[in-house]
PDB file of C-alpha atoms in Angstrom:
ATOM      1  CA  MET A   6     -67.800 -96.112 -72.570  1.00 75.00           C
ATOM      2  CA  LYS A   7     -70.312 -96.764 -75.804  1.00 81.00           C
ATOM      3  CA  LYS A   8     -72.752 -93.732 -76.688  1.00 88.00           C
ATOM      4  CA  ILE A   9     -75.913 -94.336 -77.854  1.00 93.00           C
ATOM      5  CA  GLU A  10     -77.362 -91.746 -79.786  1.00 94.00           C
ATOM      6  CA  ILE A  11     -81.160 -91.866 -79.354  1.00 95.00           C
ATOM      7  CA  GLU A  12     -83.717 -89.585 -81.508  1.00 94.00           C
ATOM      8  CA  VAL A  13     -86.515 -87.692 -79.566  1.00 94.00           C
ATOM      9  CA  PRO A  14     -89.658 -87.288 -81.553  1.00 93.00           C
ATOM     10  CA  TYR A  15     -89.910 -84.005 -83.547  1.00 90.00           C
ATOM     11  CA  ASN A  16     -93.592 -83.804 -81.977  1.00 89.00           C
ATOM     12  CA  VAL A  17     -91.983 -84.580 -78.131  1.00 91.00           C
ATOM     13  CA  ARG A  18     -91.653 -80.896 -76.272  1.00 90.00           C
ATOM     14  CA  TYR A  19     -91.551 -82.655 -72.989  1.00 93.00           C
ATOM     15  CA  ILE A  20     -90.413 -86.533 -71.940  1.00 95.00           C
ATOM     16  CA  SER A  21     -93.967 -86.898 -70.437  1.00 93.00           C
ATOM     17  CA  GLU A  22     -95.340 -86.442 -73.991  1.00 93.00           C
ATOM     18  CA  TRP A  23     -92.926 -89.421 -75.577  1.00 93.00           C
ATOM     19  CA  GLU A  24     -95.988 -92.079 -75.703  1.00 90.00           C
ATOM     20  CA  ASP A  25     -93.142 -94.585 -76.446  1.00 91.00           C
ATOM     21  CA  PHE A  26     -90.484 -93.739 -74.484  1.00 94.00           C
ATOM     22  CA  ASN A  27     -88.320 -96.430 -73.522  1.00 93.00           C
ATOM     23  CA  THR A  28     -88.335 -97.397 -69.603  1.00 93.00           C
ATOM     24  CA  ASN A  29     -85.624 -99.313 -70.131  1.00 93.00           C
ATOM     25  CA  LEU A  30     -83.189 -96.888 -70.357  1.00 93.00           C
ATOM     26  CA  LEU A  31     -83.944 -96.782 -66.286  1.00 94.00           C
ATOM     27  CA  SER A  32     -83.025 -99.936 -65.848  1.00 94.00           C
ATOM     28  CA  GLY A  33     -79.343-100.968 -64.621  1.00 95.00           C
ATOM     29  CA  HIS A  34     -76.446 -98.382 -64.510  1.00 96.00           C
ATOM     30  CA  SER A  35     -76.042 -96.014 -67.134  1.00 95.00           C
ATOM     31  CA  ILE A  36     -75.288 -92.258 -68.118  1.00 95.00           C
ATOM     32  CA  ILE A  37     -78.241 -90.052 -69.897  1.00 95.00           C
ATOM     33  CA  ASN A  38     -77.312 -86.982 -71.357  1.00 94.00           C
ATOM     34  CA  LYS A  39     -80.994 -85.227 -72.072  1.00 93.00           C
ATOM     35  CA  THR A  40     -78.613 -82.418 -74.082  1.00 90.00           C
ATOM     36  CA  ILE A  41     -81.197 -79.701 -73.356  1.00 89.00           C
ATOM     37  CA  THR A  42     -82.523 -78.063 -70.098  1.00 88.00           C
ATOM     38  CA  GLY A  43     -86.448 -77.852 -69.506  1.00 89.00           C
ATOM     39  CA  CYS A  44     -87.375 -80.640 -70.933  1.00 92.00           C
ATOM     40  CA  GLY A  45     -89.383 -82.519 -67.945  1.00 93.00           C
ATOM     41  CA  PHE A  46     -87.085 -85.584 -67.746  1.00 96.00           C
ATOM     42  CA  THR A  47     -87.148 -85.350 -63.714  1.00 95.00           C
ATOM     43  CA  HIS A  48     -90.815 -84.396 -63.562  1.00 95.00           C
ATOM     44  CA  TYR A  49     -91.564 -87.242 -66.030  1.00 96.00           C
ATOM     45  CA  CYS A  50     -89.810 -89.670 -63.396  1.00 96.00           C
ATOM     46  CA  LEU A  51     -91.918 -88.294 -60.746  1.00 96.00           C
ATOM     47  CA  THR A  52     -94.975 -89.184 -62.571  1.00 95.00           C
ATOM     48  CA  ASN A  53     -94.577 -92.440 -63.821  1.00 95.00           C
ATOM     49  CA  ASN A  54     -95.232 -96.057 -62.252  1.00 94.00           C
ATOM     50  CA  ILE A  55     -91.999 -96.697 -61.643  1.00 96.00           C
ATOM     51  CA  PRO A  56     -90.548 -96.285 -57.507  1.00 97.00           C
ATOM     52  CA  THR A  57     -88.333 -93.798 -57.920  1.00 97.00           C
ATOM     53  CA  ILE A  58     -85.599 -91.823 -55.610  1.00 97.00           C
ATOM     54  CA  LEU A  59     -84.201 -88.403 -57.005  1.00 97.00           C
ATOM     55  CA  CYS A  60     -81.352 -87.530 -55.611  1.00 96.00           C
ATOM     56  CA  SER A  61     -80.331 -84.044 -56.275  1.00 93.00           C
ATOM     57  CA  PRO A  62     -76.751 -82.115 -54.970  1.00 90.00           C
ATOM     58  CA  ARG A  63     -79.072 -78.624 -53.722  1.00 89.00           C
ATOM     59  CA  LYS A  64     -81.866 -78.905 -51.327  1.00 89.00           C
ATOM     60  CA  PHE A  65     -83.833 -75.993 -52.988  1.00 90.00           C
ATOM     61  CA  LEU A  66     -84.218 -78.384 -56.068  1.00 90.00           C
ATOM     62  CA  LEU A  67     -85.645 -80.895 -54.577  1.00 93.00           C
ATOM     63  CA  GLU A  68     -87.965 -77.951 -52.304  1.00 93.00           C
ATOM     64  CA  ASN A  69     -89.268 -76.832 -55.967  1.00 93.00           C
ATOM     65  CA  LYS A  70     -90.254 -80.106 -56.980  1.00 94.00           C
ATOM     66  CA  ASN A  71     -92.040 -81.110 -53.910  1.00 94.00           C
ATOM     67  CA  GLU A  72     -94.054 -77.695 -54.431  1.00 94.00           C
ATOM     68  CA  GLN A  73     -95.170 -79.038 -57.599  1.00 93.00           C
ATOM     69  CA  LEU A  74     -95.829 -82.757 -56.798  1.00 94.00           C
ATOM     70  CA  PRO A  75     -97.356 -82.906 -53.697  1.00 92.00           C
ATOM     71  CA  HIS A  76     -97.272 -86.535 -53.789  1.00 93.00           C
ATOM     72  CA  THR A  77     -93.581 -86.810 -53.219  1.00 95.00           C
ATOM     73  CA  TYR A  78     -91.873 -87.451 -49.942  1.00 94.00           C
ATOM     74  CA  LEU A  79     -89.247 -84.598 -49.121  1.00 93.00           C
ATOM     75  CA  VAL A  80     -86.201 -86.065 -46.968  1.00 89.00           C
ATOM     76  CA  ILE A  81     -85.136 -83.101 -44.939  1.00 75.00           C
ATOM     77  CA  ASN A  82     -81.992 -83.630 -42.737  1.00 72.00           C
ATOM     78  CA  SER A  83     -81.758 -80.602 -40.600  1.00 59.00           C
ATOM     79  CA  ASN A  84     -78.026 -81.751 -39.761  1.00 57.00           C
ATOM     80  CA  GLU A  85     -76.853 -81.379 -43.003  1.00 57.00           C
ATOM     81  CA  LYS A  86     -73.814 -79.336 -42.955  1.00 50.00           C
ATOM     82  CA  GLY A  87     -72.816 -76.829 -45.942  1.00 45.00           C
ATOM     83  CA  LEU A  88     -69.617 -75.785 -46.532  1.00 39.00           C
ATOM     84  CA  SER A  89     -68.386 -73.855 -43.804  1.00 35.00           C
ATOM     85  CA  ILE A  90     -64.814 -73.176 -42.698  1.00 32.00           C
ATOM     86  CA  ASP A  91     -63.922 -73.024 -39.082  1.00 35.00           C
ATOM     87  CA  GLY A  92     -60.953 -70.134 -37.774  1.00 36.00           C
ATOM     88  CA  ASP A  93     -59.022 -70.123 -34.689  1.00 38.00           C
ATOM     89  CA  ASP A  94     -60.443 -67.740 -31.865  1.00 37.00           C
ATOM     90  CA  LEU A  95     -57.122 -65.783 -31.490  1.00 35.00           C
ATOM     91  CA  SER A  96     -58.430 -64.168 -27.891  1.00 37.00           C
ATOM     92  CA  THR A  97     -57.849 -67.134 -26.284  1.00 39.00           C
ATOM     93  CA  LYS A  98     -54.102 -67.052 -26.654  1.00 41.00           C
ATOM     94  CA  VAL A  99     -52.477 -65.907 -23.702  1.00 39.00           C
ATOM     95  CA  SER A 100     -48.627 -65.795 -22.733  1.00 46.00           C
ATOM     96  CA  ASN A 101     -48.774 -68.115 -19.918  1.00 53.00           C
ATOM     97  CA  SER A 102     -48.536 -71.496 -20.847  1.00 54.00           C
ATOM     98  CA  VAL A 103     -50.380 -72.981 -17.788  1.00 49.00           C
ATOM     99  CA  VAL A 104     -53.665 -70.550 -18.282  1.00 53.00           C
ATOM    100  CA  LYS A 105     -53.121 -71.502 -21.803  1.00 56.00           C
ATOM    101  CA  ASN A 106     -53.192 -75.391 -21.327  1.00 60.00           C
ATOM    102  CA  ILE A 107     -56.194 -75.366 -18.569  1.00 54.00           C
ATOM    103  CA  LYS A 108     -58.096 -72.936 -21.073  1.00 60.00           C
ATOM    104  CA  GLU A 109     -57.422 -75.736 -24.185  1.00 67.00           C
ATOM    105  CA  GLN A 110     -58.479 -78.458 -21.798  1.00 57.00           C
ATOM    106  CA  VAL A 111     -61.596 -76.897 -21.041  1.00 55.00           C
ATOM    107  CA  LYS A 112     -62.356 -76.334 -24.558  1.00 65.00           C
ATOM    108  CA  GLU A 113     -61.498 -79.663 -25.283  1.00 67.00           C
ATOM    109  CA  LEU A 114     -64.169 -81.230 -22.762  1.00 53.00           C
ATOM    110  CA  LYS A 115     -66.685 -78.655 -24.041  1.00 59.00           C
ATOM    111  CA  LYS A 116     -65.841 -79.948 -28.137  1.00 63.00           C
ATOM    112  CA  GLU A 117     -66.452 -83.246 -26.655  1.00 60.00           C
ATOM    113  CA  ALA A 118     -69.766 -82.624 -25.241  1.00 50.00           C
ATOM    114  CA  GLU A 119     -71.198 -80.913 -27.656  1.00 56.00           C
ATOM    115  CA  GLY A 120     -70.171 -83.724 -30.201  1.00 54.00           C
ATOM    116  CA  LEU A 121     -71.966 -86.212 -27.994  1.00 47.00           C
ATOM    117  CA  ASN A 122     -74.979 -83.533 -27.713  1.00 49.00           C
ATOM    118  CA  GLU A 123     -74.859 -83.481 -32.152  1.00 52.00           C
ATOM    119  CA  LYS A 124     -74.815 -87.290 -31.920  1.00 49.00           C
ATOM    120  CA  ALA A 125     -77.875 -87.610 -29.943  1.00 47.00           C
ATOM    121  CA  GLU A 126     -79.642 -84.970 -31.983  1.00 50.00           C
ATOM    122  CA  ASN A 127     -78.791 -86.593 -35.487  1.00 65.00           C
ATOM    123  CA  PHE A 128     -79.458 -89.995 -34.336  1.00 65.00           C
ATOM    124  CA  SER A 129     -83.111 -88.953 -33.182  1.00 75.00           C
ATOM    125  CA  ASN A 130     -83.277 -86.579 -36.536  1.00 77.00           C
ATOM    126  CA  ILE A 131     -82.220 -89.813 -38.688  1.00 82.00           C
ATOM    127  CA  LYS A 132     -84.865 -92.180 -36.652  1.00 86.00           C
ATOM    128  CA  LEU A 133     -87.523 -89.216 -37.474  1.00 86.00           C
ATOM    129  CA  ILE A 134     -86.455 -89.358 -41.346  1.00 86.00           C
ATOM    130  CA  GLN A 135     -86.498 -93.043 -41.417  1.00 88.00           C
ATOM    131  CA  ASP A 136     -89.952 -93.539 -39.584  1.00 90.00           C
ATOM    132  CA  ASN A 137     -91.476 -90.672 -41.415  1.00 91.00           C
ATOM    133  CA  LEU A 138     -90.420 -92.581 -44.830  1.00 92.00           C
ATOM    134  CA  ARG A 139     -91.740 -96.028 -43.776  1.00 93.00           C
ATOM    135  CA  SER A 140     -95.655 -94.147 -43.017  1.00 94.00           C
ATOM    136  CA  TYR A 141     -95.251 -92.308 -46.453  1.00 94.00           C
ATOM    137  CA  ILE A 142     -94.172 -95.965 -48.171  1.00 95.00           C
ATOM    138  CA  PHE A 143     -97.006 -97.508 -46.283  1.00 95.00           C
ATOM    139  CA  LYS A 144     -99.303 -95.150 -47.353  1.00 95.00           C
ATOM    140  CA  CYS A 145     -98.357 -95.499 -51.332  1.00 95.00           C
ATOM    141  CA  GLN A 146     -98.867 -99.151 -50.987  1.00 94.00           C
ATOM    142  CA  VAL A 147    -102.265 -99.099 -49.668  1.00 95.00           C
ATOM    143  CA  SER A 148    -103.107 -96.080 -52.003  1.00 94.00           C
ATOM    144  CA  ASN A 149    -101.571 -98.699 -54.823  1.00 94.00           C
ATOM    145  CA  ILE A 150     -99.087 -95.964 -56.065  1.00 94.00           C
ATOM    146  CA  ALA A 151     -95.360 -95.853 -56.827  1.00 96.00           C
ATOM    147  CA  PRO A 152     -93.197 -93.664 -54.113  1.00 96.00           C
ATOM    148  CA  LYS A 153     -91.352 -90.633 -55.226  1.00 97.00           C
ATOM    149  CA  ILE A 154     -88.610 -89.854 -52.674  1.00 96.00           C
ATOM    150  CA  LEU A 155     -86.597 -86.706 -52.845  1.00 96.00           C
ATOM    151  CA  VAL A 156     -83.399 -86.815 -51.267  1.00 94.00           C
ATOM    152  CA  THR A 157     -79.919 -84.775 -51.565  1.00 92.00           C
ATOM    153  CA  TYR A 158     -77.039 -86.848 -52.246  1.00 91.00           C
ATOM    154  CA  ASP A 159     -75.656 -86.845 -48.734  1.00 88.00           C
ATOM    155  CA  SER A 160     -78.815 -88.403 -47.106  1.00 89.00           C
ATOM    156  CA  LEU A 161     -79.175 -91.128 -49.908  1.00 92.00           C
ATOM    157  CA  GLY A 162     -77.771 -93.773 -47.284  1.00 90.00           C
ATOM    158  CA  TYR A 163     -80.635 -93.411 -44.479  1.00 89.00           C
ATOM    159  CA  ILE A 164     -83.396 -93.967 -47.156  1.00 92.00           C
ATOM    160  CA  LEU A 165     -81.575 -97.384 -48.438  1.00 93.00           C
ATOM    161  CA  SER A 166     -81.493 -98.799 -44.668  1.00 90.00           C
ATOM    162  CA  VAL A 167     -85.366 -98.442 -44.633  1.00 92.00           C
ATOM    163  CA  LEU A 168     -85.607-100.038 -48.034  1.00 93.00           C
ATOM    164  CA  GLY A 169     -83.379-102.967 -47.652  1.00 93.00           C
ATOM    165  CA  GLU A 170     -84.079-105.442 -50.346  1.00 94.00           C
ATOM    166  CA  THR A 171     -87.060-103.558 -51.929  1.00 95.00           C
ATOM    167  CA  ILE A 172     -84.365-101.077 -53.360  1.00 96.00           C
ATOM    168  CA  ARG A 173     -84.315-103.651 -56.414  1.00 95.00           C
ATOM    169  CA  TYR A 174     -87.926-101.892 -57.319  1.00 96.00           C
ATOM    170  CA  TYR A 175     -86.909 -98.598 -57.426  1.00 97.00           C
ATOM    171  CA  SER A 176     -85.152 -96.748 -60.299  1.00 97.00           C
ATOM    172  CA  ILE A 177     -82.576 -93.757 -58.981  1.00 97.00           C
ATOM    173  CA  ILE A 178     -81.957 -90.697 -60.790  1.00 97.00           C
ATOM    174  CA  VAL A 179     -78.843 -89.002 -59.837  1.00 96.00           C
ATOM    175  CA  ASP A 180     -79.773 -85.342 -61.053  1.00 95.00           C
ATOM    176  CA  GLU A 181     -77.293 -82.913 -62.232  1.00 92.00           C
ATOM    177  CA  PHE A 182     -74.582 -85.682 -61.664  1.00 92.00           C
ATOM    178  CA  GLN A 183     -71.590 -83.720 -63.075  1.00 90.00           C
ATOM    179  CA  ASN A 184     -72.223 -81.767 -59.136  1.00 90.00           C
ATOM    180  CA  ILE A 185     -70.406 -84.940 -57.294  1.00 90.00           C
ATOM    181  CA  PHE A 186     -67.137 -83.846 -59.258  1.00 87.00           C
ATOM    182  CA  MET A 187     -67.579 -80.256 -58.527  1.00 86.00           C
ATOM    183  CA  ASP A 188     -68.448 -80.356 -54.692  1.00 87.00           C
ATOM    184  CA  ALA A 189     -65.657 -83.037 -54.468  1.00 84.00           C
ATOM    185  CA  SER A 190     -63.544 -80.200 -53.980  1.00 83.00           C
ATOM    186  CA  PHE A 191     -65.089 -79.043 -50.599  1.00 84.00           C
ATOM    187  CA  LYS A 192     -66.672 -82.305 -49.161  1.00 85.00           C
ATOM    188  CA  PRO A 193     -64.854 -85.281 -50.951  1.00 87.00           C
ATOM    189  CA  ASN A 194     -65.745 -87.871 -48.359  1.00 89.00           C
ATOM    190  CA  VAL A 195     -69.814 -87.237 -48.825  1.00 87.00           C
ATOM    191  CA  GLU A 196     -69.083 -87.461 -52.826  1.00 90.00           C
ATOM    192  CA  LEU A 197     -66.866 -90.335 -52.551  1.00 90.00           C
ATOM    193  CA  ASN A 198     -69.702 -92.353 -49.961  1.00 92.00           C
ATOM    194  CA  PHE A 199     -72.495 -91.355 -52.306  1.00 93.00           C
ATOM    195  CA  VAL A 200     -70.796 -92.911 -55.330  1.00 93.00           C
ATOM    196  CA  ASN A 201     -69.925 -95.721 -53.468  1.00 93.00           C
ATOM    197  CA  THR A 202     -73.189 -96.572 -52.207  1.00 93.00           C
ATOM    198  CA  LEU A 203     -74.624 -96.478 -55.634  1.00 95.00           C
ATOM    199  CA  GLN A 204     -72.892 -99.222 -56.681  1.00 94.00           C
ATOM    200  CA  ASP A 205     -74.871-101.778 -54.537  1.00 92.00           C
ATOM    201  CA  CYS A 206     -77.965-100.178 -56.413  1.00 95.00           C
ATOM    202  CA  PRO A 207     -79.114-102.090 -59.134  1.00 96.00           C
ATOM    203  CA  ASN A 208     -80.836 -99.037 -61.162  1.00 97.00           C
ATOM    204  CA  VAL A 209     -78.821 -95.593 -61.153  1.00 97.00           C
ATOM    205  CA  THR A 210     -79.070 -93.101 -63.820  1.00 97.00           C
ATOM    206  CA  TYR A 211     -76.880 -90.417 -64.007  1.00 96.00           C
ATOM    207  CA  LEU A 212     -78.685 -87.390 -65.498  1.00 95.00           C
ATOM    208  CA  SER A 213     -77.574 -84.292 -66.775  1.00 92.00           C
ATOM    209  CA  ALA A 214     -77.770 -81.757 -69.703  1.00 90.00           C
ATOM    210  CA  THR A 215     -74.128 -80.757 -69.203  1.00 83.00           C
ATOM    211  CA  PRO A 216     -72.277 -83.831 -67.977  1.00 76.00           C
ATOM    212  CA  TYR A 217     -68.749 -83.887 -67.371  1.00 70.00           C
ATOM    213  CA  ILE A 218     -66.124 -84.206 -69.765  1.00 72.00           C
ATOM    214  CA  GLU A 219     -66.318 -88.034 -71.476  1.00 76.00           C
ATOM    215  CA  GLU A 220     -62.666 -88.273 -71.635  1.00 76.00           C
ATOM    216  CA  TYR A 221     -62.516 -87.653 -67.403  1.00 81.00           C
ATOM    217  CA  LEU A 222     -65.227 -90.291 -67.068  1.00 85.00           C
ATOM    218  CA  ASN A 223     -63.658 -92.806 -68.934  1.00 84.00           C
ATOM    219  CA  GLU A 224     -60.561 -92.399 -66.463  1.00 86.00           C
ATOM    220  CA  LEU A 225     -62.921 -93.727 -63.790  1.00 87.00           C
ATOM    221  CA  ASP A 226     -63.888 -97.449 -62.902  1.00 89.00           C
ATOM    222  CA  GLU A 227     -67.473 -96.323 -61.779  1.00 90.00           C
ATOM    223  CA  PHE A 228     -68.319 -94.911 -64.909  1.00 89.00           C
ATOM    224  CA  LYS A 229     -65.873 -96.178 -67.732  1.00 88.00           C
ATOM    225  CA  ASP A 230     -68.208 -99.428 -68.535  1.00 90.00           C
ATOM    226  CA  LEU A 231     -71.612 -97.542 -68.350  1.00 93.00           C
ATOM    227  CA  PRO A 232     -73.768 -96.906 -71.493  1.00 93.00           C
ATOM    228  CA  TYR A 233     -73.857 -93.259 -72.804  1.00 93.00           C
ATOM    229  CA  TYR A 234     -77.175 -92.389 -74.383  1.00 95.00           C
ATOM    230  CA  GLU A 235     -77.331 -89.115 -75.614  1.00 94.00           C
ATOM    231  CA  PHE A 236     -80.719 -87.621 -76.405  1.00 94.00           C
ATOM    232  CA  LYS A 237     -80.783 -86.086 -80.207  1.00 93.00           C
ATOM    233  CA  TRP A 238     -83.218 -83.402 -80.824  1.00 92.00           C
ATOM    234  CA  HIS A 239     -84.701 -81.977 -83.797  1.00 86.00           C
ATOM    235  CA  PRO A 240     -83.009 -78.947 -84.601  1.00 83.00           C
ATOM    236  CA  ASP A 241     -86.296 -76.931 -85.135  1.00 79.00           C
ATOM    237  CA  ARG A 242     -86.972 -77.828 -81.725  1.00 74.00           C
ATOM    238  CA  LEU A 243     -83.392 -75.683 -80.291  1.00 76.00           C
ATOM    239  CA  GLN A 244     -83.295 -72.288 -79.901  1.00 75.00           C
ATOM    240  CA  LYS A 245     -79.326 -71.360 -80.753  1.00 76.00           C
ATOM    241  CA  ILE A 246     -78.073 -68.423 -78.503  1.00 80.00           C
ATOM    242  CA  LYS A 247     -76.473 -65.300 -81.218  1.00 86.00           C
ATOM    243  CA  THR A 248     -73.828 -63.937 -79.547  1.00 88.00           C
ATOM    244  CA  ASP A 249     -72.440 -60.679 -80.233  1.00 90.00           C
ATOM    245  CA  PHE A 250     -68.434 -60.582 -79.620  1.00 88.00           C
ATOM    246  CA  ARG A 251     -67.281 -56.686 -79.597  1.00 85.00           C
ATOM    247  CA  LYS A 252     -63.951 -55.847 -78.760  1.00 86.00           C
ATOM    248  CA  SER A 253     -63.109 -52.896 -76.556  1.00 86.00           C
ATOM    249  CA  ASN A 254     -59.809 -51.262 -74.632  1.00 88.00           C
ATOM    250  CA  GLN A 255     -61.057 -50.799 -71.416  1.00 85.00           C
ATOM    251  CA  ILE A 256     -63.918 -53.439 -69.639  1.00 80.00           C
ATOM    252  CA  ASN A 257     -66.055 -50.402 -68.231  1.00 81.00           C
ATOM    253  CA  LYS A 258     -67.182 -49.433 -71.762  1.00 74.00           C
TER     254      LYS A 258
END
């Protein structure tokens, strides 16, 4: 991994104030370590003239951005599932094996029916998302403004199926990308599909103020050869936390 340090001008507090910010950083695939939070990098990406897709691991982060910037289009997939653990219903267990077998068959039939209903509902929801997105993009074209799309990692595929070849005009910002690895412990297939999907997109920026450990990134084919840009802020612009360590024999003290 090639690390490239970028000096941030002293007078810049937010990225939007950086008049000669190099937008080429958003072309191709790269990692950007902004090193500090609250510098307005995602805000800049959602207010510049580049068509942008902001991918976030958490819905509430996107909802917050959408409230601040109403011109953005927020993709809401009501069928997205969070972390859940299914448990067995012990009350269905009976000693009579015949009755138990019948109950299990009925249970399987119910699950199959529920699965079909869920698929139908999900298909209808996805179609609505895509139709609304097409309408939003058309309005942006008519108004001559850059589309700004907000989506979770889970739902990016639905967006790409609408954009098709025009994805080459878009910059994809993967915000808080370290969560790809953190969330993989409970939804590995989703995270793996997300990373694989990004490989076919021409412009992807993996963004974080606390990126994953470089030694680990170097072990992954999807990241090891990417340019790694690290922002260097003037020391006067940073406020360091002073920690007072105290020893105690009892933690409640």
